[in-house]
Short mmCIF file of C-alpha atoms in Angstrom, two decimals:
data_model
loop_
_atom_site.label_atom_id
_atom_site.label_comp_id
_atom_site.label_asym_id
_atom_site.label_seq_id
_atom_site.Cartn_x
_atom_site.Cartn_y
_atom_site.Cartn_z
CA UNK A 1 115.44 88.82 94.10
CA UNK A 2 112.27 86.93 93.09
CA UNK A 3 113.80 85.48 89.92
CA UNK A 4 116.13 83.27 92.00
CA UNK A 5 113.35 81.86 94.20
CA UNK A 6 111.14 78.77 94.04
CA UNK A 7 107.43 79.22 94.74
CA UNK A 8 104.92 76.70 96.09
CA UNK A 9 101.28 77.63 95.65
CA UNK A 10 99.21 75.59 98.09
CA UNK A 11 95.67 75.72 96.78
CA UNK A 12 95.54 76.39 93.05
CA UNK A 13 91.95 77.63 93.02
CA UNK A 14 90.75 80.80 91.31
CA UNK A 15 93.01 83.19 93.22
CA UNK A 16 96.01 80.86 93.37
CA UNK A 17 95.78 80.23 89.65
CA UNK A 18 95.40 83.95 88.98
CA UNK A 19 98.71 84.62 90.74
CA UNK A 20 100.44 81.78 88.85
CA UNK A 21 99.12 82.98 85.50
CA UNK A 22 100.04 86.59 86.24
CA UNK A 23 103.59 85.74 87.31
CA UNK A 24 104.16 83.63 84.21
CA UNK A 25 102.67 86.28 81.93
CA UNK A 26 104.93 88.89 83.51
CA UNK A 27 107.91 86.52 83.18
CA UNK A 28 108.63 87.14 86.87
CA UNK A 29 109.28 83.42 87.41
CA UNK A 30 109.94 80.55 85.02
CA UNK A 31 107.52 77.63 84.94
CA UNK A 32 110.18 75.40 86.44
CA UNK A 33 110.28 77.54 89.61
CA UNK A 34 106.58 77.06 90.44
CA UNK A 35 104.82 74.08 91.97
CA UNK A 36 101.09 74.05 92.67
CA UNK A 37 98.94 71.81 94.84
CA UNK A 38 95.22 71.18 95.17
CA UNK A 39 92.95 68.69 96.88
CA UNK A 40 91.66 67.02 93.73
CA UNK A 41 93.75 65.31 91.02
CA UNK A 42 91.59 66.69 88.22
CA UNK A 43 92.21 70.24 89.41
CA UNK A 44 96.00 69.98 89.52
CA UNK A 45 95.98 68.17 86.20
CA UNK A 46 94.05 71.06 84.65
CA UNK A 47 96.36 73.70 86.15
CA UNK A 48 99.48 71.82 85.08
CA UNK A 49 98.19 71.34 81.56
CA UNK A 50 97.12 74.98 81.19
CA UNK A 51 100.18 76.69 82.69
CA UNK A 52 102.96 74.14 82.33
CA UNK A 53 103.94 74.23 86.00
CA UNK A 54 104.67 71.22 88.17
CA UNK A 55 101.70 70.05 90.22
CA UNK A 56 101.19 67.58 93.05
CA UNK A 57 98.79 66.57 95.81
CA UNK A 58 101.45 66.51 98.56
CA UNK A 59 101.65 69.90 100.31
CA UNK A 60 104.60 68.84 102.48
CA UNK A 61 106.73 67.87 99.49
CA UNK A 62 105.86 71.16 97.78
CA UNK A 63 106.87 73.15 100.87
CA UNK A 64 110.21 71.37 101.28
CA UNK A 65 111.39 72.48 97.85
CA UNK A 66 110.21 76.09 98.08
CA UNK A 67 111.70 79.42 99.13
CA UNK A 68 108.27 81.06 99.15
CA UNK A 69 105.06 79.32 100.22
CA UNK A 70 101.81 80.92 99.08
CA UNK A 71 98.73 79.84 101.04
CA UNK A 72 95.68 80.13 98.79
CA UNK A 73 93.09 77.82 100.32
CA UNK A 74 89.61 78.51 101.68
CA UNK A 75 89.61 79.93 105.26
CA UNK A 76 88.03 76.81 106.74
CA UNK A 77 90.80 74.63 105.22
CA UNK A 78 93.69 76.71 106.58
CA UNK A 79 94.09 75.16 110.08
CA UNK A 80 94.31 71.63 108.68
CA UNK A 81 96.75 72.76 105.99
CA UNK A 82 99.06 74.52 108.46
CA UNK A 83 98.95 71.57 110.84
CA UNK A 84 100.07 69.34 107.98
CA UNK A 85 102.97 71.48 106.73
CA UNK A 86 104.33 73.12 109.89
CA UNK A 87 106.93 70.39 110.39
CA UNK A 88 108.36 71.14 106.93
CA UNK A 89 108.42 74.94 107.30
CA UNK A 90 111.79 76.62 107.92
CA UNK A 91 112.57 80.09 109.32
CA UNK A 92 114.40 81.08 106.12
CA UNK A 93 111.26 80.57 104.03
CA UNK A 94 108.69 83.28 103.41
CA UNK A 95 105.07 82.34 104.02
CA UNK A 96 102.54 84.49 102.17
CA UNK A 97 98.83 84.04 102.87
CA UNK A 98 96.03 85.23 100.61
CA UNK A 99 93.45 83.56 102.86
CA UNK A 100 90.67 86.06 103.56
CA UNK A 101 90.14 86.89 107.24
CA UNK A 102 93.16 84.93 108.52
CA UNK A 103 95.37 87.29 110.52
CA UNK A 104 99.14 86.92 110.75
CA UNK A 105 99.00 86.25 114.51
CA UNK A 106 96.58 83.36 114.00
CA UNK A 107 98.76 81.87 111.28
CA UNK A 108 101.88 82.23 113.45
CA UNK A 109 100.10 80.54 116.33
CA UNK A 110 99.01 77.61 114.16
CA UNK A 111 102.54 77.20 112.78
CA UNK A 112 104.20 77.36 116.20
CA UNK A 113 107.51 78.49 114.69
CA UNK A 114 109.30 81.77 114.00
CA UNK A 115 108.49 81.63 110.30
CA UNK A 116 108.06 84.98 108.51
CA UNK A 117 104.41 85.53 107.56
CA UNK A 118 103.11 88.15 105.13
CA UNK A 119 99.38 88.59 104.68
CA UNK A 120 98.22 89.57 101.19
CA UNK A 121 94.82 90.31 99.70
CA UNK A 122 94.97 90.39 95.88
CA UNK A 123 92.06 90.34 93.46
CA UNK A 124 91.31 88.38 90.29
CA UNK A 125 92.43 91.13 87.86
CA UNK A 126 95.90 89.73 88.66
CA UNK A 127 95.05 87.45 85.73
CA UNK A 128 95.53 90.38 83.36
CA UNK A 129 98.30 92.04 85.38
CA UNK A 130 95.99 94.78 86.64
CA UNK A 131 95.48 93.45 90.15
CA UNK A 132 95.40 95.39 93.40
CA UNK A 133 96.96 93.77 96.45
CA UNK A 134 97.01 94.94 100.04
CA UNK A 135 99.99 93.68 102.08
CA UNK A 136 100.95 93.61 105.75
CA UNK A 137 103.78 91.94 107.65
CA UNK A 138 103.54 89.55 110.57
CA UNK A 139 105.60 89.65 113.75
CA UNK A 140 108.55 87.65 112.37
CA UNK A 141 108.56 89.05 108.85
CA UNK A 142 111.54 91.10 107.81
CA UNK A 143 111.75 93.91 105.28
CA UNK A 144 113.09 91.38 102.78
CA UNK A 145 110.00 89.18 103.19
CA UNK A 146 107.68 92.10 102.57
CA UNK A 147 109.79 93.12 99.58
CA UNK A 148 109.41 89.62 98.11
CA UNK A 149 105.63 89.84 98.46
CA UNK A 150 105.66 93.28 96.84
CA UNK A 151 107.68 91.86 93.95
CA UNK A 152 105.31 88.92 93.47
CA UNK A 153 102.15 90.97 93.45
CA UNK A 154 103.80 93.95 91.78
CA UNK A 155 104.37 91.66 88.81
CA UNK A 156 100.59 91.24 88.48
CA UNK A 157 99.42 94.76 89.30
CA UNK A 158 99.75 97.35 92.03
CA UNK A 159 100.51 96.82 95.71
CA UNK A 160 99.82 98.81 98.85
CA UNK A 161 101.33 98.12 102.28
CA UNK A 162 98.77 98.73 105.03
CA UNK A 163 98.40 98.20 108.76
CA UNK A 164 96.82 94.82 109.41
CA UNK A 165 93.82 96.44 111.06
CA UNK A 166 92.76 97.55 107.55
CA UNK A 167 93.05 94.16 105.82
CA UNK A 168 89.38 93.18 106.17
CA UNK A 169 88.42 96.50 104.62
CA UNK A 170 90.87 95.86 101.78
CA UNK A 171 89.14 92.50 101.28
CA UNK A 172 85.68 94.06 101.21
CA UNK A 173 86.72 96.88 98.86
CA UNK A 174 89.37 95.81 96.36
CA UNK A 175 89.07 92.01 96.54
CA UNK A 176 85.26 91.85 96.41
CA UNK A 177 85.01 95.07 94.42
CA UNK A 178 85.55 93.61 90.94
CA UNK A 179 82.29 91.68 91.31
CA UNK A 180 80.48 94.93 92.09
CA UNK A 181 82.05 96.65 89.09
CA UNK A 182 81.12 93.75 86.81
CA UNK A 183 77.49 94.27 87.82
CA UNK A 184 77.86 97.96 86.96
CA UNK A 185 79.44 97.09 83.58
CA UNK A 186 76.72 94.54 82.86
CA UNK A 187 73.99 97.01 83.76
CA UNK A 188 75.44 99.82 81.63
CA UNK A 189 75.83 97.43 78.70
CA UNK A 190 72.19 96.41 79.10
CA UNK A 191 71.33 100.10 79.02
CA UNK A 192 73.26 100.41 75.78
CA UNK A 193 71.19 97.58 74.31
CA UNK A 194 68.04 99.33 75.56
CA UNK A 195 68.93 102.48 73.63
CA UNK A 196 69.70 100.56 70.44
CA UNK A 197 73.32 99.40 70.51
CA UNK A 198 74.35 95.83 69.61
CA UNK A 199 75.32 93.93 72.78
CA UNK A 200 78.98 93.38 71.85
CA UNK A 201 79.39 97.02 70.93
CA UNK A 202 77.74 98.18 74.15
CA UNK A 203 79.92 95.91 76.28
CA UNK A 204 83.13 97.06 74.57
CA UNK A 205 82.15 100.71 74.97
CA UNK A 206 81.41 100.27 78.67
CA UNK A 207 84.48 98.19 79.49
CA UNK A 208 86.87 100.64 77.85
CA UNK A 209 85.05 103.56 79.46
CA UNK A 210 85.51 101.98 82.92
CA UNK A 211 89.17 101.22 82.20
CA UNK A 212 89.82 104.75 81.02
CA UNK A 213 87.95 106.32 83.92
CA UNK A 214 89.99 104.28 86.42
CA UNK A 215 93.20 105.32 84.67
CA UNK A 216 92.15 108.97 84.93
CA UNK A 217 91.78 108.60 88.71
CA UNK A 218 95.13 106.84 89.13
CA UNK A 219 97.18 109.02 86.81
CA UNK A 220 95.75 112.45 87.64
CA UNK A 221 95.29 111.70 91.37
CA UNK A 222 92.31 114.05 91.15
CA UNK A 223 89.30 113.48 93.39
CA UNK A 224 86.62 111.47 91.56
CA UNK A 225 84.11 114.24 92.24
CA UNK A 226 86.31 116.70 90.35
CA UNK A 227 86.63 114.31 87.40
CA UNK A 228 82.86 113.83 87.47
CA UNK A 229 82.37 117.58 87.28
CA UNK A 230 84.62 117.71 84.18
CA UNK A 231 82.08 115.50 82.37
CA UNK A 232 78.97 117.23 83.71
CA UNK A 233 78.26 120.30 81.60
CA UNK A 234 75.48 122.73 82.59
CA UNK A 235 72.04 121.59 81.39
CA UNK A 236 73.65 118.66 79.58
CA UNK A 237 72.67 115.02 79.38
CA UNK A 238 75.12 113.79 82.05
CA UNK A 239 73.47 115.69 84.89
CA UNK A 240 70.14 114.08 84.03
CA UNK A 241 71.76 110.66 84.24
CA UNK A 242 73.42 111.51 87.54
CA UNK A 243 70.08 112.57 88.99
CA UNK A 244 68.68 109.14 88.10
CA UNK A 245 71.64 107.44 89.83
CA UNK A 246 71.10 109.49 92.98
CA UNK A 247 67.37 108.82 92.90
CA UNK A 248 68.05 105.09 92.57
CA UNK A 249 70.44 105.08 95.51
CA UNK A 250 73.47 103.75 93.63
CA UNK A 251 75.97 105.58 95.82
CA UNK A 252 74.51 104.30 99.10
CA UNK A 253 74.03 100.80 97.70
CA UNK A 254 77.70 100.51 96.72
CA UNK A 255 78.79 101.78 100.13
CA UNK A 256 76.58 99.21 101.82
CA UNK A 257 77.97 96.45 99.58
CA UNK A 258 81.54 97.20 100.69
CA UNK A 259 80.53 97.48 104.35
CA UNK A 260 78.72 94.14 104.20
CA UNK A 261 81.60 92.43 102.39
CA UNK A 262 84.07 93.81 104.95
CA UNK A 263 81.97 92.54 107.84
CA UNK A 264 81.68 89.11 106.24
CA UNK A 265 85.46 89.02 105.74
CA UNK A 266 85.92 89.30 109.51
CA UNK A 267 83.79 86.19 110.02
CA UNK A 268 85.32 83.79 107.47
CA UNK A 269 88.21 82.43 109.55
CA UNK A 270 87.85 81.05 113.05
CA UNK A 271 91.28 79.49 113.54
#
């Protein structure tokens, strides 16, 4: 279904570009089916040159030629964007928003039309087709609209349909989460350097270890605590390391990071 559609990405910033790159890498859409917009000429020039997609400054023109419109602007820019394009939007289009904190009801109100709206919250690992995207449907969205969104983000990773009440938590956990994990990877790599490993070697060891550990959770569906116990032999070195993590408050600190990010997500959009 997606392969026959034309996509307009309004706001080719980090997240918008990640989706474009992921879709092209997955061959889910041809370059000719994607148009991207941005506020600044130098930005759209860079995106067009890097990915070979058509770019423009005119959001209205981009919307008129699209079957799917992806909103990927900053929350504070969304009301102005929707005000500018609502005259060009048609009920047969699918509007997908990756704007943090912007609920489907608020978007529908700003549009003022019965246009199907799907809210999505992907993360930047979409760039390497290992993204995680939470999805929920607005009041006018049909099953086909949600299926389109699942196909788009399924091409760049995994998807999960949730009730909209959980979308801010999805933002705080899986959208902000990569930044938290990068800090963990960086810290473990520094530890590797501390105990004598070359930096590149330490970073490669840690990154593959994190990738493999995540795959163990997803493929076995075992509780992380059970998988942890598989590594922790009696009187071994792992239990000593775990005691240091508990003493340093890593578990509580990560929980607090997600809680804080979730709370901030609720405050980003005031439309």
